[in-house]
Amino acid sequence: MVRGETGRFSGGFPYARVGEGPETLVFLPGVTDPLFDGDYSRVSVRFLRRYYHRFVGEYTVYVISRPRGLEAGKTIRDMADDYARVIGEEFGSASVWGLSMGGCVAQQLAVEHPDRVEDLVLAATGTRLSAEGRELADGMRRRAYDHDWGSIRATVAAEMFPDWRRFVYPPMTATIGRFTLPRPAVPADAWISIEALLDYDGRASVRAIESRTLVIGGENDRFFPPAILEETARAIPGAELHVVEGASHGAFYTHKPSFEKRILAFLAA
């Protein structure tokens, strides 16, 4: 029996829920979120329950995607305002874990709506992309205009893995993946999301964050390298910083046990 559920919150926010814990943990996904149709299946619930198995005893985990059909020019701040409404309506407040672009949204959520955010985990993210990260994201944006989803996924795959998978997965994703992986429900959501990420700079605003904050990312992450992680942690009052040795942008996957151990320790403190 799969314990969990899927659905949509008001405003069209797709979600999947796993766990039965007394605390609520909301996960905000990264920039590739628009590359599937937004409908979480029962199979995805099984996967998420396995992925979050260390959390589901203490937490009820909600993975909340952004709505399909984003308005042109949608900003990170706009997305944060939308999430604030959903969290307020559904939970009142919650601990928030933002990944990559989702971490940028989480930062602004904590800045603009402090009453919605209890503890804040900023994973593989920062107040801005590095110069190298901007080049990578700009390339993804141009491929999104061409509806070249396989190449976008190949770029992300290359940045996630520090080992042999960095060389094997991208060509598989760019070729076989073109026919087997999901496609966006609304193609424009992909480039609108990437443009929002490219435009984001939270260096000044995050100084207003009041939530307990953990900044965690990989030593070899080219989107948000240690210099950006450190800059982000310094800007947020009292923030903790943890850099995962040997990890790239996919530290949450390739170094999952140690990554999650650090997050759980932070949340439990």
CSV table of C-alpha atoms in Angstrom, one decimal:
chain,number,residue,atom,x,y,z
A,1,MET,CA,0.0,0.0,0.0
A,2,VAL,CA,1.3,3.4,-1.0
A,3,ARG,CA,0.8,5.9,1.8
A,4,GLY,CA,0.6,9.4,0.2
A,5,GLU,CA,-1.5,11.4,-2.1
A,6,THR,CA,-1.3,13.7,-5.1
A,7,GLY,CA,-3.5,16.6,-6.2
A,8,ARG,CA,-3.5,20.3,-6.9
A,9,PHE,CA,-3.8,23.1,-4.4
A,10,SER,CA,-5.8,26.2,-5.3
A,11,GLY,CA,-4.2,28.2,-8.0
A,12,GLY,CA,-3.2,25.1,-9.8
A,13,PHE,CA,-0.2,24.0,-7.7
A,14,PRO,CA,0.5,20.3,-8.3
A,15,TYR,CA,1.7,18.4,-5.2
A,16,ALA,CA,2.6,15.0,-3.9
A,17,ARG,CA,2.4,14.2,-0.2
A,18,VAL,CA,4.3,11.5,1.6
A,19,GLY,CA,4.8,10.7,5.3
A,20,GLU,CA,2.6,11.0,8.4
A,21,GLY,CA,4.8,13.0,10.7
A,22,PRO,CA,3.5,15.7,13.0
A,23,GLU,CA,5.7,18.4,11.4
A,24,THR,CA,5.2,19.8,7.9
A,25,LEU,CA,8.1,20.1,5.4
A,26,VAL,CA,7.5,21.8,2.1
A,27,PHE,CA,9.9,21.1,-0.8
A,28,LEU,CA,10.2,23.6,-3.6
A,29,PRO,CA,11.8,22.0,-6.8
A,30,GLY,CA,14.4,23.4,-9.1
A,31,VAL,CA,14.4,24.9,-12.6
A,32,THR,CA,13.6,21.6,-14.4
A,33,ASP,CA,10.2,21.4,-12.6
A,34,PRO,CA,8.4,22.5,-15.8
A,35,LEU,CA,9.8,19.7,-17.8
A,36,PHE,CA,7.0,17.3,-16.8
A,37,ASP,CA,3.3,17.8,-17.1
A,38,GLY,CA,2.7,18.5,-13.4
A,39,ASP,CA,0.6,15.5,-12.7
A,40,TYR,CA,2.2,13.4,-10.0
A,41,SER,CA,1.4,9.7,-10.4
A,42,ARG,CA,1.1,6.9,-7.9
A,43,VAL,CA,4.4,5.7,-9.1
A,44,SER,CA,6.0,9.0,-8.3
A,45,VAL,CA,4.5,8.8,-4.8
A,46,ARG,CA,6.3,5.4,-4.3
A,47,PHE,CA,9.5,7.0,-5.5
A,48,LEU,CA,9.1,10.0,-3.2
A,49,ARG,CA,8.3,7.9,-0.2
A,50,ARG,CA,11.6,6.0,-0.8
A,51,TYR,CA,13.5,9.1,-1.4
A,52,TYR,CA,12.3,10.9,1.8
A,53,HIS,CA,12.2,7.7,3.9
A,54,ARG,CA,14.5,9.4,6.5
A,55,PHE,CA,12.0,12.2,6.9
A,56,VAL,CA,8.6,10.6,6.8
A,57,GLY,CA,8.5,9.5,10.5
A,58,GLU,CA,8.9,13.0,11.9
A,59,TYR,CA,7.5,15.0,8.9
A,60,THR,CA,4.7,15.1,6.4
A,61,VAL,CA,6.5,16.1,3.3
A,62,TYR,CA,4.8,18.0,0.5
A,63,VAL,CA,6.6,18.4,-2.9
A,64,ILE,CA,4.8,21.4,-4.4
A,65,SER,CA,5.4,22.2,-8.1
A,66,ARG,CA,4.7,25.6,-9.6
A,67,PRO,CA,1.5,25.9,-11.7
A,68,ARG,CA,1.5,25.2,-15.4
A,69,GLY,CA,0.9,28.2,-17.6
A,70,LEU,CA,3.2,30.8,-16.0
A,71,GLU,CA,2.7,34.4,-17.0
A,72,ALA,CA,5.5,35.9,-19.1
A,73,GLY,CA,7.9,37.9,-17.0
A,74,LYS,CA,7.1,35.9,-13.8
A,75,THR,CA,9.8,36.6,-11.2
A,76,ILE,CA,11.2,34.7,-8.3
A,77,ARG,CA,9.5,37.2,-6.0
A,78,ASP,CA,6.2,36.6,-7.8
A,79,MET,CA,6.6,32.8,-7.3
A,80,ALA,CA,7.4,33.4,-3.6
A,81,ASP,CA,4.2,35.3,-3.2
A,82,ASP,CA,2.2,32.5,-4.8
A,83,TYR,CA,3.8,29.9,-2.5
A,84,ALA,CA,3.1,32.1,0.5
A,85,ARG,CA,-0.6,32.0,-0.3
A,86,VAL,CA,-0.7,28.2,-0.7
A,87,ILE,CA,1.3,27.6,2.5
A,88,GLY,CA,-0.9,30.0,4.4
A,89,GLU,CA,-4.1,28.4,3.1
A,90,GLU,CA,-3.0,24.8,3.6
A,91,PHE,CA,-0.6,24.8,6.6
A,92,GLY,CA,-0.4,28.3,8.1
A,93,SER,CA,3.4,27.8,8.2
A,94,ALA,CA,5.9,25.1,7.5
A,95,SER,CA,9.6,24.3,7.4
A,96,VAL,CA,10.7,24.9,3.8
A,97,TRP,CA,13.4,23.1,1.8
A,98,GLY,CA,14.2,24.8,-1.5
A,99,LEU,CA,16.5,23.2,-4.1
A,100,SER,CA,18.4,25.2,-6.7
A,101,MET,CA,15.9,27.6,-8.3
A,102,GLY,CA,13.4,26.5,-5.7
A,103,GLY,CA,15.9,27.7,-3.1
A,104,CYS,CA,15.9,31.1,-4.6
A,105,VAL,CA,12.1,31.1,-4.3
A,106,ALA,CA,12.4,29.9,-0.7
A,107,GLN,CA,14.8,32.8,0.1
A,108,GLN,CA,12.3,35.4,-1.1
A,109,LEU,CA,9.5,33.5,0.6
A,110,ALA,CA,11.3,33.9,3.9
A,111,VAL,CA,12.1,37.6,3.2
A,112,GLU,CA,8.6,38.7,2.2
A,113,HIS,CA,6.5,36.3,4.3
A,114,PRO,CA,8.5,35.4,7.4
A,115,ASP,CA,5.3,34.2,9.1
A,116,ARG,CA,5.0,31.3,6.6
A,117,VAL,CA,8.5,29.9,7.0
A,118,GLU,CA,9.7,28.1,10.2
A,119,ASP,CA,13.1,26.5,9.4
A,120,LEU,CA,14.7,27.2,6.0
A,121,VAL,CA,16.9,24.8,4.1
A,122,LEU,CA,18.6,26.3,1.0
A,123,ALA,CA,20.1,23.3,-0.9
A,124,ALA,CA,22.4,23.7,-4.0
A,125,THR,CA,21.3,27.3,-4.2
A,126,GLY,CA,22.4,30.9,-3.4
A,127,THR,CA,21.5,34.5,-3.7
A,128,ARG,CA,22.6,34.5,-7.4
A,129,LEU,CA,24.1,32.2,-10.0
A,130,SER,CA,27.9,32.2,-10.5
A,131,ALA,CA,29.2,33.6,-13.8
A,132,GLU,CA,29.7,30.0,-15.0
A,133,GLY,CA,26.3,29.1,-13.8
A,134,ARG,CA,24.8,32.0,-15.8
A,135,GLU,CA,26.4,30.7,-18.9
A,136,LEU,CA,25.0,27.3,-18.3
A,137,ALA,CA,21.5,28.6,-17.6
A,138,ASP,CA,21.6,30.9,-20.6
A,139,GLY,CA,22.4,27.9,-22.8
A,140,MET,CA,19.4,26.0,-21.3
A,141,ARG,CA,17.2,29.0,-21.9
A,142,ARG,CA,18.2,29.1,-25.6
A,143,ARG,CA,17.5,25.3,-25.9
A,144,ALA,CA,14.1,25.8,-24.2
A,145,TYR,CA,13.2,28.3,-27.0
A,146,ASP,CA,13.9,25.4,-29.4
A,147,HIS,CA,11.9,22.9,-27.3
A,148,ASP,CA,15.1,20.9,-27.0
A,149,TRP,CA,14.3,19.3,-23.7
A,150,GLY,CA,16.8,16.5,-24.1
A,151,SER,CA,19.7,18.9,-24.3
A,152,ILE,CA,18.4,20.8,-21.2
A,153,ARG,CA,18.3,17.5,-19.3
A,154,ALA,CA,21.7,16.5,-20.6
A,155,THR,CA,23.2,19.8,-19.2
A,156,VAL,CA,21.6,19.2,-15.8
A,157,ALA,CA,22.8,15.6,-15.7
A,158,ALA,CA,26.4,16.7,-16.5
A,159,GLU,CA,26.3,19.1,-13.6
A,160,MET,CA,24.7,16.7,-11.1
A,161,PHE,CA,27.3,14.0,-11.1
A,162,PRO,CA,31.0,14.2,-10.2
A,163,ASP,CA,31.9,10.7,-11.4
A,164,TRP,CA,31.5,8.5,-14.5
A,165,ARG,CA,27.8,9.3,-14.7
A,166,ARG,CA,28.8,12.9,-15.7
A,167,PHE,CA,30.0,11.4,-19.0
A,168,VAL,CA,27.5,8.6,-19.5
A,169,TYR,CA,24.1,10.1,-18.5
A,170,PRO,CA,24.1,13.3,-20.7
A,171,PRO,CA,24.3,11.5,-24.1
A,172,MET,CA,21.8,9.0,-23.0
A,173,THR,CA,19.4,11.8,-21.8
A,174,ALA,CA,19.9,13.8,-25.0
A,175,THR,CA,19.2,10.8,-27.3
A,176,ILE,CA,17.0,8.1,-25.8
A,177,GLY,CA,15.6,10.6,-23.3
A,178,ARG,CA,14.1,12.6,-26.2
A,179,PHE,CA,11.6,9.8,-26.7
A,180,THR,CA,11.2,8.3,-23.2
A,181,LEU,CA,11.2,11.3,-20.7
A,182,PRO,CA,8.2,13.5,-20.0
A,183,ARG,CA,7.6,16.7,-21.9
A,184,PRO,CA,6.4,20.1,-20.5
A,185,ALA,CA,2.6,20.7,-20.4
A,186,VAL,CA,3.3,24.3,-21.3
A,187,PRO,CA,6.7,24.8,-23.1
A,188,ALA,CA,6.9,28.5,-22.2
A,189,ASP,CA,7.1,27.6,-18.5
A,190,ALA,CA,10.6,26.3,-19.1
A,191,TRP,CA,12.1,29.5,-20.5
A,192,ILE,CA,10.0,31.7,-18.2
A,193,SER,CA,11.5,29.8,-15.2
A,194,ILE,CA,15.1,30.0,-16.5
A,195,GLU,CA,14.7,33.7,-17.2
A,196,ALA,CA,13.4,34.3,-13.6
A,197,LEU,CA,16.5,32.5,-12.3
A,198,LEU,CA,18.9,34.5,-14.5
A,199,ASP,CA,17.3,37.7,-13.3
A,200,TYR,CA,17.5,36.8,-9.6
A,201,ASP,CA,19.9,38.6,-7.2
A,202,GLY,CA,19.0,38.3,-3.5
A,203,ARG,CA,22.2,39.6,-2.0
A,204,ALA,CA,20.6,42.6,-0.4
A,205,SER,CA,17.1,41.2,0.4
A,206,VAL,CA,18.2,38.0,2.3
A,207,ARG,CA,19.6,40.1,5.1
A,208,ALA,CA,16.0,40.4,6.3
A,209,ILE,CA,15.5,36.6,6.7
A,210,GLU,CA,14.5,35.8,10.3
A,211,SER,CA,14.1,32.0,10.0
A,212,ARG,CA,16.8,29.6,11.2
A,213,THR,CA,18.7,28.8,7.9
A,214,LEU,CA,20.9,26.1,6.6
A,215,VAL,CA,22.8,26.7,3.4
A,216,ILE,CA,24.1,23.4,2.0
A,217,GLY,CA,25.6,22.5,-1.4
A,218,GLY,CA,28.4,20.7,-3.3
A,219,GLU,CA,32.1,21.5,-3.4
A,220,ASN,CA,32.1,21.3,-7.2
A,221,ASP,CA,28.7,22.8,-8.0
A,222,ARG,CA,29.2,25.2,-11.0
A,223,PHE,CA,25.8,26.8,-10.7
A,224,PHE,CA,26.2,27.7,-7.0
A,225,PRO,CA,29.9,27.0,-6.0
A,226,PRO,CA,31.2,27.4,-2.5
A,227,ALA,CA,32.0,31.1,-3.0
A,228,ILE,CA,28.3,31.7,-3.6
A,229,LEU,CA,27.2,29.4,-0.8
A,230,GLU,CA,29.5,31.2,1.6
A,231,GLU,CA,28.3,34.6,0.4
A,232,THR,CA,24.7,33.5,0.9
A,233,ALA,CA,25.4,32.2,4.4
A,234,ARG,CA,27.2,35.4,5.4
A,235,ALA,CA,24.3,37.5,4.2
A,236,ILE,CA,21.6,35.7,6.1
A,237,PRO,CA,21.8,36.4,9.9
A,238,GLY,CA,22.9,33.4,11.8
A,239,ALA,CA,22.8,31.0,8.9
A,240,GLU,CA,24.7,27.7,9.0
A,241,LEU,CA,26.8,26.6,6.1
A,242,HIS,CA,27.7,23.0,5.1
A,243,VAL,CA,29.7,22.2,1.9
A,244,VAL,CA,29.6,18.6,0.8
A,245,GLU,CA,33.1,17.5,-0.2
A,246,GLY,CA,33.4,15.9,-3.7
A,247,ALA,CA,29.8,16.7,-4.6
A,248,SER,CA,28.5,18.7,-7.6
A,249,HIS,CA,25.0,20.2,-8.1
A,250,GLY,CA,23.4,16.9,-7.4
A,251,ALA,CA,24.8,16.5,-3.9
A,252,PHE,CA,21.2,15.8,-2.7
A,253,TYR,CA,21.3,12.6,-4.8
A,254,THR,CA,24.9,11.5,-5.1
A,255,HIS,CA,25.7,12.1,-1.4
A,256,LYS,CA,22.2,11.5,-0.1
A,257,PRO,CA,23.0,9.9,3.3
A,258,SER,CA,25.4,12.6,4.5
A,259,PHE,CA,23.4,15.4,2.9
A,260,GLU,CA,20.1,14.3,4.6
A,261,LYS,CA,21.9,13.6,7.9
A,262,ARG,CA,23.0,17.2,8.0
A,263,ILE,CA,19.5,18.5,7.1
A,264,LEU,CA,17.8,16.3,9.7
A,265,ALA,CA,20.3,17.5,12.4
A,266,PHE,CA,19.6,21.1,11.5
A,267,LEU,CA,15.8,20.6,11.6
A,268,ALA,CA,15.9,18.8,14.9
A,269,ALA,CA,18.1,21.4,16.7
